[in-house]
PDB file of C-alpha atoms in Angstrom:
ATOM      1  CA  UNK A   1    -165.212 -96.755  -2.236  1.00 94.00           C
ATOM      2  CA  UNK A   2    -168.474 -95.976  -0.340  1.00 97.00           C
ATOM      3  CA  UNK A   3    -168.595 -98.522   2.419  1.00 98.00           C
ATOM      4  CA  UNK A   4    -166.180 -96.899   5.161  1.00 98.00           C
ATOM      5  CA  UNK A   5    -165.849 -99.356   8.414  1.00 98.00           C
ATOM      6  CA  UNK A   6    -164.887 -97.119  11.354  1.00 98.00           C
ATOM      7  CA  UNK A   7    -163.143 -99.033  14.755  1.00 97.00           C
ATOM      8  CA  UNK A   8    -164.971 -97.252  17.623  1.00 96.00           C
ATOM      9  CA  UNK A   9    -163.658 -97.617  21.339  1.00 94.00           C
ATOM     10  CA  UNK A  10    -163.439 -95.542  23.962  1.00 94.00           C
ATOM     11  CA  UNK A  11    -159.802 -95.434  23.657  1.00 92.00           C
ATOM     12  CA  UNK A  12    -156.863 -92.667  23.246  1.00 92.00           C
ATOM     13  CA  UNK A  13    -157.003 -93.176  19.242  1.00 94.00           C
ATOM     14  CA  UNK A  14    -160.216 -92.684  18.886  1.00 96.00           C
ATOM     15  CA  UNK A  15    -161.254 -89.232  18.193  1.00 97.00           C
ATOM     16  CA  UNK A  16    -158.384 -89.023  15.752  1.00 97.00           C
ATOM     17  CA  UNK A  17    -159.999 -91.890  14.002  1.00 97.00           C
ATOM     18  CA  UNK A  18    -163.591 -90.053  14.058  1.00 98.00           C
ATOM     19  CA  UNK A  19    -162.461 -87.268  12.805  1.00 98.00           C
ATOM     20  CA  UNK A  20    -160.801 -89.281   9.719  1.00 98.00           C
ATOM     21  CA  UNK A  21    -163.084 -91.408   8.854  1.00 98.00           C
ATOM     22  CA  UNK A  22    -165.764 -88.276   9.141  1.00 98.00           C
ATOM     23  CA  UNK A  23    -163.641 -86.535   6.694  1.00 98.00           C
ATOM     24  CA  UNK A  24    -162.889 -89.263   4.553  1.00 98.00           C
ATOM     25  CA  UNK A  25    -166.804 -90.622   4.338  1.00 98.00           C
ATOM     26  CA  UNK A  26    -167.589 -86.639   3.225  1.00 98.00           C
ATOM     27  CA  UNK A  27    -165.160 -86.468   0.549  1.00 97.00           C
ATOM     28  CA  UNK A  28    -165.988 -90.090  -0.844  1.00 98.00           C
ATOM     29  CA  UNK A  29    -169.688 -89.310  -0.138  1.00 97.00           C
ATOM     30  CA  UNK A  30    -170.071 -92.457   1.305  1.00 98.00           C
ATOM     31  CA  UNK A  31    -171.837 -94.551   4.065  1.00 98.00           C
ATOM     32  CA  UNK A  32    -170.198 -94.884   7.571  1.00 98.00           C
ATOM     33  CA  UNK A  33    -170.344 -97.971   9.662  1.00 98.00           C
ATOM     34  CA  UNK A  34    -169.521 -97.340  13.564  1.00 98.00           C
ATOM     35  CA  UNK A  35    -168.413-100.644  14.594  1.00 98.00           C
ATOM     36  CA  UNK A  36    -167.794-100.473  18.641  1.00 97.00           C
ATOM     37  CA  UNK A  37    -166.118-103.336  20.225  1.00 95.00           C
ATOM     38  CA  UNK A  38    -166.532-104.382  23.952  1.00 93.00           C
ATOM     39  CA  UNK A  39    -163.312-106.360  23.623  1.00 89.00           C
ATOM     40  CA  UNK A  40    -162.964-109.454  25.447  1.00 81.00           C
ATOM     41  CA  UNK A  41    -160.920-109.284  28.377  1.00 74.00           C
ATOM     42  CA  UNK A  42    -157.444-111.152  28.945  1.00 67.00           C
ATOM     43  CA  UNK A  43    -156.856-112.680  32.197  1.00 57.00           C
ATOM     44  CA  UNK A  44    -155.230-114.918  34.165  1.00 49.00           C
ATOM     45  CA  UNK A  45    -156.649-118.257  34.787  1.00 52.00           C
ATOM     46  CA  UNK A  46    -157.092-118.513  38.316  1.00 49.00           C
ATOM     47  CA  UNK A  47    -158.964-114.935  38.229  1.00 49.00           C
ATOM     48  CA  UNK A  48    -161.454-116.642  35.448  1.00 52.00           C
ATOM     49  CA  UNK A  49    -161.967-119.088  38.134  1.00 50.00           C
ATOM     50  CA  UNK A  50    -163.213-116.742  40.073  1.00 52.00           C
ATOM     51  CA  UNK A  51    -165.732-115.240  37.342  1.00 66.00           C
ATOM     52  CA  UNK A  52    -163.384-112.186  36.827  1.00 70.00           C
ATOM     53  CA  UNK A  53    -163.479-112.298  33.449  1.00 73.00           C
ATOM     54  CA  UNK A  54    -167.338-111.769  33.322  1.00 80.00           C
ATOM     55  CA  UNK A  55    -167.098-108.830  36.128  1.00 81.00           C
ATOM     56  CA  UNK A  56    -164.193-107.541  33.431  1.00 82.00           C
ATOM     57  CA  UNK A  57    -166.399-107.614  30.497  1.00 86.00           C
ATOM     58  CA  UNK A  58    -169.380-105.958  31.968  1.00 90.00           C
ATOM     59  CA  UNK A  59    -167.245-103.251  32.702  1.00 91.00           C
ATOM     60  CA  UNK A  60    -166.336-103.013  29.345  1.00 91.00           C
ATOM     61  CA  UNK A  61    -170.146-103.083  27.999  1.00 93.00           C
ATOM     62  CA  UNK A  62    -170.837-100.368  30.409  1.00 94.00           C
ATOM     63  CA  UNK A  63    -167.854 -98.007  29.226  1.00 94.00           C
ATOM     64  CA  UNK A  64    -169.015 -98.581  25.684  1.00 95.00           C
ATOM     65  CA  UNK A  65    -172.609 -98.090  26.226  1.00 96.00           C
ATOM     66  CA  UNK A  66    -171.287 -94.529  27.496  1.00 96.00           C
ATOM     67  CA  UNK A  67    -168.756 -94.580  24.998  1.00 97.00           C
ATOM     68  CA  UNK A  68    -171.983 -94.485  22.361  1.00 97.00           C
ATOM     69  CA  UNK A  69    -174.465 -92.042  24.047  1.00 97.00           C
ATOM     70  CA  UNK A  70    -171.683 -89.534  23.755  1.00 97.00           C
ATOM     71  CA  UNK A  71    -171.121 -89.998  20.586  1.00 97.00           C
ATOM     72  CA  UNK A  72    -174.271 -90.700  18.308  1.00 97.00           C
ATOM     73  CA  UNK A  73    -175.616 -87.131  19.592  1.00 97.00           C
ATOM     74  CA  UNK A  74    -172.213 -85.862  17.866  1.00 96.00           C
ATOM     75  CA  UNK A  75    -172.675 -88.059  14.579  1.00 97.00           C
ATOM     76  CA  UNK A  76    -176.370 -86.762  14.208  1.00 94.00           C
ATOM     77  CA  UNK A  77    -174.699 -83.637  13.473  1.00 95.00           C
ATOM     78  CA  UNK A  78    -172.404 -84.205  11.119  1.00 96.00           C
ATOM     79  CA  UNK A  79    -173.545 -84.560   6.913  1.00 92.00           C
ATOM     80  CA  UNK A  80    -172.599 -87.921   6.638  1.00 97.00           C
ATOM     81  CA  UNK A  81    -175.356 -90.977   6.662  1.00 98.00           C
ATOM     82  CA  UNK A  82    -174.299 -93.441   9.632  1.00 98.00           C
ATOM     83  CA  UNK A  83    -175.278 -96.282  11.344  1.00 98.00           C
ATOM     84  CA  UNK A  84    -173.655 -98.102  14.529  1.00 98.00           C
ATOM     85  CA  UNK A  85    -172.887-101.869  15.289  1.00 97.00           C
ATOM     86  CA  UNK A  86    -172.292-103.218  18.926  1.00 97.00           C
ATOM     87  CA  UNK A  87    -170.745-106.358  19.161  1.00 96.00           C
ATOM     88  CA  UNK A  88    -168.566-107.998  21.710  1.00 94.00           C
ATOM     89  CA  UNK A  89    -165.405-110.641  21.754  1.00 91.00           C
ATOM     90  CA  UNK A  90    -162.047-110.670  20.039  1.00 90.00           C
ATOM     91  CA  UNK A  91    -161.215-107.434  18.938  1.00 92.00           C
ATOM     92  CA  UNK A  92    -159.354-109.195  15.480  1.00 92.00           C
ATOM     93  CA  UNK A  93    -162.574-111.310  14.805  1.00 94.00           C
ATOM     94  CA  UNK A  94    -165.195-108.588  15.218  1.00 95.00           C
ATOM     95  CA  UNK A  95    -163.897-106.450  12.553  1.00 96.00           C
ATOM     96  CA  UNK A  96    -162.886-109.146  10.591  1.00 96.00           C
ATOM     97  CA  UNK A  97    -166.678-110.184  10.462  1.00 97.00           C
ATOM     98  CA  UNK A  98    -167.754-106.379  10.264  1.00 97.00           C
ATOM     99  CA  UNK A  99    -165.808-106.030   7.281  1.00 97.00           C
ATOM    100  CA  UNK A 100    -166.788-108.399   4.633  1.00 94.00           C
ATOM    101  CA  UNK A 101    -169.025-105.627   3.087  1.00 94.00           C
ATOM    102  CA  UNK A 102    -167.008-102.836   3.745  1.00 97.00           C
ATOM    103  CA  UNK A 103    -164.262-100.919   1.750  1.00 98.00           C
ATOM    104  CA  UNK A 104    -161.971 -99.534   3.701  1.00 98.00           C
ATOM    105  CA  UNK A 105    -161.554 -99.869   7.317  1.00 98.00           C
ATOM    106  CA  UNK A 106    -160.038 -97.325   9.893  1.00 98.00           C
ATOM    107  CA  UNK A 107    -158.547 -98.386  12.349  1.00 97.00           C
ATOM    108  CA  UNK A 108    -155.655 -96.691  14.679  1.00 95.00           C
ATOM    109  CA  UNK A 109    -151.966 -97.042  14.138  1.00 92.00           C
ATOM    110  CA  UNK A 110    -151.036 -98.783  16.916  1.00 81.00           C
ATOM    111  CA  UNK A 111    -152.225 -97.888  20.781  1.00 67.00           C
ATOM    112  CA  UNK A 112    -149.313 -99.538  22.875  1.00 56.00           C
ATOM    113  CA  UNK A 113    -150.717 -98.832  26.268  1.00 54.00           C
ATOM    114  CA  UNK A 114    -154.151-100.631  25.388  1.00 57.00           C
ATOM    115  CA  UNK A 115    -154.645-103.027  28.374  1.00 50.00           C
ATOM    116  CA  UNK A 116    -156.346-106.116  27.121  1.00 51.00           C
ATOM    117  CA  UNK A 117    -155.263-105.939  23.554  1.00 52.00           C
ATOM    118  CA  UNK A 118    -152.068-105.826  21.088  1.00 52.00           C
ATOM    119  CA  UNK A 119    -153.663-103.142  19.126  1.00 59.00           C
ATOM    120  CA  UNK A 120    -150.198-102.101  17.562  1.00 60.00           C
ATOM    121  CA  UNK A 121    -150.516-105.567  15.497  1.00 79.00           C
ATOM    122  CA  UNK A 122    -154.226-104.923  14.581  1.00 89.00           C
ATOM    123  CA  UNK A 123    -153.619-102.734  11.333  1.00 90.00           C
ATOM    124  CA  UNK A 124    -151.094-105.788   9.822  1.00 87.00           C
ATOM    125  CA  UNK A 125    -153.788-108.711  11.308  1.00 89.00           C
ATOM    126  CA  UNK A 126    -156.728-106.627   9.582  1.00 93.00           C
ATOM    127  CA  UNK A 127    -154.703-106.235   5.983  1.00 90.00           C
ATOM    128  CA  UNK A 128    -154.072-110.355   5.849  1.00 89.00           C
ATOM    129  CA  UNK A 129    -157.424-111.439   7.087  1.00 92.00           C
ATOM    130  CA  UNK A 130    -159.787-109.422   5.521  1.00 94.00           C
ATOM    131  CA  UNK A 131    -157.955-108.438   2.114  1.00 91.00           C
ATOM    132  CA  UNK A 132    -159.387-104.814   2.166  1.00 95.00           C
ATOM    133  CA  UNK A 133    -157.657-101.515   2.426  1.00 96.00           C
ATOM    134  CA  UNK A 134    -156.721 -99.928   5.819  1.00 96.00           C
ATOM    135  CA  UNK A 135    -156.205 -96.090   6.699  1.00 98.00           C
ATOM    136  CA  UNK A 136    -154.655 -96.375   9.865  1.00 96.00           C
ATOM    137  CA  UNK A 137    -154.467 -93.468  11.826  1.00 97.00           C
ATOM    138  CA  UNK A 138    -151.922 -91.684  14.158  1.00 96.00           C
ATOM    139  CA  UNK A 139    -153.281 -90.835  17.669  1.00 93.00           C
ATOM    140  CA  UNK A 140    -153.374 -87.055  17.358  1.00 94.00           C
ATOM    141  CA  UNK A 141    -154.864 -87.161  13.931  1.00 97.00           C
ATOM    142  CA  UNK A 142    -156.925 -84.023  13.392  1.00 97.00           C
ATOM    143  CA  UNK A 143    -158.938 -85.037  10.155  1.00 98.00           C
ATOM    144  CA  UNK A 144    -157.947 -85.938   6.767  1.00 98.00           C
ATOM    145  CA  UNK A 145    -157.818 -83.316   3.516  1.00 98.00           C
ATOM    146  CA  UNK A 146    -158.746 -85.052   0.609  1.00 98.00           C
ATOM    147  CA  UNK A 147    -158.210 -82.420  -1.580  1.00 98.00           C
ATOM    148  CA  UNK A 148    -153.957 -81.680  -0.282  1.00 98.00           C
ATOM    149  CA  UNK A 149    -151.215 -83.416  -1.244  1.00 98.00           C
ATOM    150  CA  UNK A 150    -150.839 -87.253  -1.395  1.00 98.00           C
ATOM    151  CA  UNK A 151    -147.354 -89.350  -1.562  1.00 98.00           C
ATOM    152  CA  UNK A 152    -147.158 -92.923  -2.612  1.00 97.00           C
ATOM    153  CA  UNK A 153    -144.840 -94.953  -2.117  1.00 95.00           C
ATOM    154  CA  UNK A 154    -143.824 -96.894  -4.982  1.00 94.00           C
ATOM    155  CA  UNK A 155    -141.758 -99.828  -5.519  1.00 92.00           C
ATOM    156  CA  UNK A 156    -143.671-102.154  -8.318  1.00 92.00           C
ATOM    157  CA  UNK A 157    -144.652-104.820  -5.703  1.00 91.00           C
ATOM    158  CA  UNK A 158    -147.735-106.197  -5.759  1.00 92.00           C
ATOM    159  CA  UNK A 159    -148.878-105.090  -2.491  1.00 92.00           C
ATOM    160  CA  UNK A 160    -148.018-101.490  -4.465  1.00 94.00           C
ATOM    161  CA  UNK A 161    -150.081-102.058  -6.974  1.00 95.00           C
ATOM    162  CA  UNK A 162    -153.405-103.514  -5.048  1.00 95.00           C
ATOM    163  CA  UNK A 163    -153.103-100.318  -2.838  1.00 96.00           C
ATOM    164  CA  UNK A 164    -152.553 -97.887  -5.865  1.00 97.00           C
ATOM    165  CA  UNK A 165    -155.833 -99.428  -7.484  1.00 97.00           C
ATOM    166  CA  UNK A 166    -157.323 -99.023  -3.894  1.00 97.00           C
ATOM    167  CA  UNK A 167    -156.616 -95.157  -3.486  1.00 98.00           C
ATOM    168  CA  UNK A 168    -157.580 -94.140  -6.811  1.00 98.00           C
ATOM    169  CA  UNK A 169    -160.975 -92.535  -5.253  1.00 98.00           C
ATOM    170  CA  UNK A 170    -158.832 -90.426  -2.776  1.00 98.00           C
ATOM    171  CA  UNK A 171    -156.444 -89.500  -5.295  1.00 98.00           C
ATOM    172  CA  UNK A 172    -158.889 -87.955  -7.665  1.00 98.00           C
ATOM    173  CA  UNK A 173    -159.725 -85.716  -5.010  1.00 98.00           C
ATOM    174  CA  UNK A 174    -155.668 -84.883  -4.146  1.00 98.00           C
ATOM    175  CA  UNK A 175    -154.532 -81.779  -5.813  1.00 98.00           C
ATOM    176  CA  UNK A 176    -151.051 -83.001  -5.804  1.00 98.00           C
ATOM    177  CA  UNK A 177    -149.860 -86.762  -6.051  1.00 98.00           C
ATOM    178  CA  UNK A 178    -146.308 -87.575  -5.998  1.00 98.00           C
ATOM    179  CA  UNK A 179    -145.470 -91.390  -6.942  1.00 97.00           C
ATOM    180  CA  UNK A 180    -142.212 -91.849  -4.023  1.00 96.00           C
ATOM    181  CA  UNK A 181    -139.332 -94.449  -6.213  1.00 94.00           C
ATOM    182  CA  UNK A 182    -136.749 -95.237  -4.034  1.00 91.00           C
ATOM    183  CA  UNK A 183    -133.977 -96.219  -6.614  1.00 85.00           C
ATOM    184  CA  UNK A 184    -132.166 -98.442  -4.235  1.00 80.00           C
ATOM    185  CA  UNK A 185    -132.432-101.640  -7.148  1.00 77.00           C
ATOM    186  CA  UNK A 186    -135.487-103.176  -5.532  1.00 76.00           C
ATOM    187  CA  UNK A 187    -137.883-101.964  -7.812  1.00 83.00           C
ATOM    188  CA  UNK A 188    -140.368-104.334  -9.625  1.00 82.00           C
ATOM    189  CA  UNK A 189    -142.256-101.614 -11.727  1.00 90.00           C
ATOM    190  CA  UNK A 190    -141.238 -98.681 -12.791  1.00 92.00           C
ATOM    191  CA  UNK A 191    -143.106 -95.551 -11.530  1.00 94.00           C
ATOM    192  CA  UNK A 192    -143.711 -94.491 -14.732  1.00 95.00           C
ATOM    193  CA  UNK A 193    -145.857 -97.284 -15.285  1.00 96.00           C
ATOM    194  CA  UNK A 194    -147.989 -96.516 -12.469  1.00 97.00           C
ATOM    195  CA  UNK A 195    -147.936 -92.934 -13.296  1.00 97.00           C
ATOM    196  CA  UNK A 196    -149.600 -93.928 -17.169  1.00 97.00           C
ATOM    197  CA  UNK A 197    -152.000 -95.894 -14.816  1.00 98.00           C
ATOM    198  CA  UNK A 198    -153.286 -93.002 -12.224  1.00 98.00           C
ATOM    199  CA  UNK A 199    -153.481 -90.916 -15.513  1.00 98.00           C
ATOM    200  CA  UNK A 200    -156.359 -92.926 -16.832  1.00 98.00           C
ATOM    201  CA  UNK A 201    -158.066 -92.104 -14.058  1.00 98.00           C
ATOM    202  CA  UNK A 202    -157.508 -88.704 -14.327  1.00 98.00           C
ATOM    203  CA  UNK A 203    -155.114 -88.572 -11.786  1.00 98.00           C
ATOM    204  CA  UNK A 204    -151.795 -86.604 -13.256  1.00 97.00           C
ATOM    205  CA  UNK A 205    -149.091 -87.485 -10.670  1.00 97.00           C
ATOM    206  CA  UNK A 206    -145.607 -86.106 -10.147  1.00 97.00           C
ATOM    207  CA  UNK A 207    -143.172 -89.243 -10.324  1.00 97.00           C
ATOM    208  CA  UNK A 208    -139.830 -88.541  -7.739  1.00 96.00           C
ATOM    209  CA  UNK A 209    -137.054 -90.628  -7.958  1.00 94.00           C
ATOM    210  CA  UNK A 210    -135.085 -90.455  -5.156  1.00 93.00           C
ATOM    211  CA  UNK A 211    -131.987 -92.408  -4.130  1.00 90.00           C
ATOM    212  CA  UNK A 212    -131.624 -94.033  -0.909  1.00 86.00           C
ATOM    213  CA  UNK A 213    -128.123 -92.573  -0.380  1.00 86.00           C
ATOM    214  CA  UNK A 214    -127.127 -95.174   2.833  1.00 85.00           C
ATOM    215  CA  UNK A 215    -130.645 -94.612   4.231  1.00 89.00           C
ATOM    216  CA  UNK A 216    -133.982 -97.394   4.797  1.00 90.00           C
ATOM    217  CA  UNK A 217    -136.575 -96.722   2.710  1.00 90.00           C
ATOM    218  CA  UNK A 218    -138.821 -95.953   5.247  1.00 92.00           C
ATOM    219  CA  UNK A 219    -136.376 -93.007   6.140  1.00 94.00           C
ATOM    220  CA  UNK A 220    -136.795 -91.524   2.631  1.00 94.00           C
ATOM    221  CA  UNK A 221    -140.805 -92.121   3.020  1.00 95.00           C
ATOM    222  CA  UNK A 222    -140.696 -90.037   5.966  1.00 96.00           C
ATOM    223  CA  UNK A 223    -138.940 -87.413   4.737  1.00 96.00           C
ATOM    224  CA  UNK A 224    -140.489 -87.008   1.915  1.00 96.00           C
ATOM    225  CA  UNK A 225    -144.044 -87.045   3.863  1.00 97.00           C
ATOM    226  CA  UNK A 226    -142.180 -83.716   5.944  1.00 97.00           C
ATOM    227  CA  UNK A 227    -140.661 -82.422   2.640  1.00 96.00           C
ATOM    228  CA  UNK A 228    -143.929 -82.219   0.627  1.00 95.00           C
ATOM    229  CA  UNK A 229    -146.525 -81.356   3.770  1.00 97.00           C
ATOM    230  CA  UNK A 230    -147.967 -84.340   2.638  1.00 98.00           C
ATOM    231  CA  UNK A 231    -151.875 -84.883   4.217  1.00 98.00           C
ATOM    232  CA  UNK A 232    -151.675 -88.867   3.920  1.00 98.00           C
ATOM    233  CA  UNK A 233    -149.439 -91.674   2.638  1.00 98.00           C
ATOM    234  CA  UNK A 234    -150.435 -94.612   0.245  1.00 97.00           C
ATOM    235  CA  UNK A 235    -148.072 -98.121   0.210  1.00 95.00           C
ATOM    236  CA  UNK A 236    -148.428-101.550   0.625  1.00 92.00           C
ATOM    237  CA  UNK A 237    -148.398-103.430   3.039  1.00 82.00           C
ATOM    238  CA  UNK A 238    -145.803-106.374   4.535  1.00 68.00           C
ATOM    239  CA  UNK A 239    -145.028-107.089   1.345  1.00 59.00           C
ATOM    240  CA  UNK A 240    -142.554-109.337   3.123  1.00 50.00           C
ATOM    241  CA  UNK A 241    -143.826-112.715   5.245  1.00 48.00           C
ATOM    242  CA  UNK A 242    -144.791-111.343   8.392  1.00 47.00           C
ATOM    243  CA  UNK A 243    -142.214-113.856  10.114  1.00 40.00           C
ATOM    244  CA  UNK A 244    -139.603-111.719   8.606  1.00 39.00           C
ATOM    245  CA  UNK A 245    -141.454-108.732   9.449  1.00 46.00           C
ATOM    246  CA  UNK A 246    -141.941-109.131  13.496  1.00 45.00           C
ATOM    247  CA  UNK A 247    -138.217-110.437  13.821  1.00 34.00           C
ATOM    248  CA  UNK A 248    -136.531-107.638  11.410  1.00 36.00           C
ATOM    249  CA  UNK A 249    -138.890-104.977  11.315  1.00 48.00           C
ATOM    250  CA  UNK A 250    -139.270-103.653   7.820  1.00 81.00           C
ATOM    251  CA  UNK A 251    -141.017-100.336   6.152  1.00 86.00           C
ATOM    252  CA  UNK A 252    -144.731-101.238   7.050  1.00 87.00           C
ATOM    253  CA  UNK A 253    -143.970-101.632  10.989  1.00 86.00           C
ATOM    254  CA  UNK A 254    -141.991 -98.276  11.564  1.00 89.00           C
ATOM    255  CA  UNK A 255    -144.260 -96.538   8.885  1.00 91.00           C
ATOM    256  CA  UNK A 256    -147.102 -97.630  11.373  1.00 90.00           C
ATOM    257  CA  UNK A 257    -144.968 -96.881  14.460  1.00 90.00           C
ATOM    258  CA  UNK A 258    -143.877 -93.434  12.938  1.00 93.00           C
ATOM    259  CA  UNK A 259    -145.935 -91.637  10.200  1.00 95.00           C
ATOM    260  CA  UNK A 260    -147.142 -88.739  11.366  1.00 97.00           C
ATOM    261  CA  UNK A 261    -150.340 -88.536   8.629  1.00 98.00           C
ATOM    262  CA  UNK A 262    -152.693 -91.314   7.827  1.00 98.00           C
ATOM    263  CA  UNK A 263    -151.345 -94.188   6.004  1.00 97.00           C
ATOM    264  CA  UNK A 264    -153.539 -96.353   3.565  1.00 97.00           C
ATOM    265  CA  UNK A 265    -152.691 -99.547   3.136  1.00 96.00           C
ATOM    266  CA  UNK A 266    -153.333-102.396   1.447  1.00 94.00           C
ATOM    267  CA  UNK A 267    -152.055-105.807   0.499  1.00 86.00           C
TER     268      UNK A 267
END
């Protein structure tokens, strides 16, 4: 994992996503990719009419072309080797294309007040369409310690598995793993499996069963995250169709409403 595809925008998430993806290209010693998106504006027709959308998306080149002369004097400063992308258009399609050398991308959690974009959905559109791990941020993210404590969440699926496999270079680095079984019947895999897995890569991880005891799943993720001081969270993602998902929620859309570390994902 040396290829680390970073969403830049002059947004609220965005310095917590800087300072994550700084960390996490350090501890991988990898390669950061700055990809910043003038995102296509959406508008109503009559004001397209009326060449609003090109007066929109000027605007937006502007604030990113300010966006990126405050921050490349920053980057030149920091030990990691970096190099920056502008592009412009659908924010979904532009790091879709970005990506297909990349891997892992990081991205924000979800920004709900973003004006011309559903950027809440990005993480979930990003893990179907491009097939590569996602670290998705929370807004007030800080950094990332590679070397604290790690939980993942483990229930045998195969969305489990592909981001187990995917985390293995952050979890060498972990001093403490904990694999999260949520003995609630719904488990494919036991942890111990997983656990002989992580080992062969020298990873030696505490397995905690835990029983749901009337609760979600994602409840007993979360706590767990709180109980162990955990620095970031590895699980898979909609392992369910995403129909089911956006009508009934499920673990992946409150974990990336509510997780208070950074989440890697993959599916």
């Amino acid at each position: 994992m040396k290829s680390i595809l970073l969403l830049v925008h002059d947004d609220s998430g965005q310095e917590g996503r800087l300072q994550v993806a700084l960390d996490l290209t350090r501890g991988l010693r990898g390669h950061l990719t700055c990809l910043d998106v003038s995102i296509a504006p959406e508008v109503m027709d009559d004001y397209v009419s009326l060449g609003g959308a090109a007066l929109l998306m000027e605007d937006e080149r502007a604030a990113e072309a300010r966006n990126r002369r405050r921050i490349e004097p920053r980057l030149s400063h920091e030990d990691v080797p970096w190099d920056w992308i502008d592009v412009a258009g659908n924010l979904g399609d532009q790091v879709v294309r970005a990506a297909r050398l990349s891997d892992i991308i990081v991205v924000s959690e979800k920004l709900p007040n973003f004006a011309t974009h559903d950027m809440a959905n990005l993480p979930g559109e990003l893990l179907i369409r491009t097939n590569r791990p996602i670290l998705a941020v929370p807004e007030d993210a800080t950094g990332l310690d590679l070397t604290g404590t790690a939980v993942v969440a483990w229930d045998g699926s195969p969305e489990a598995e592909a981001a187990l496999r995917a985390a293995v270079p952050l979890l060498q680095l972990a001093k403490s793993v904990t694999l999260l079984e949520i003995d609630d019947g719904s488990v494919a895999l036991p942890a111990g499996d997983a656990a002989t897995y992580l080992s062969r890569h020298g990873v030696k991880p505490v397995v905690s069963t835990l029983a749901a005891g009337g609760n979600s799943a994602s409840t007993v993720i979360l706590n767990e995250i709180g109980n162990q001081a955990a620095d970031y969270l590895v699980m898979g993602g909609f392992g369910h169709a995403r129909l089911t998902e956006a009508l009934f929620g499920g673990v992946t859309r409150r974990m990336l409403a509510e997780c208070p570390v950074p989440t890697l994902l993959a599916h």
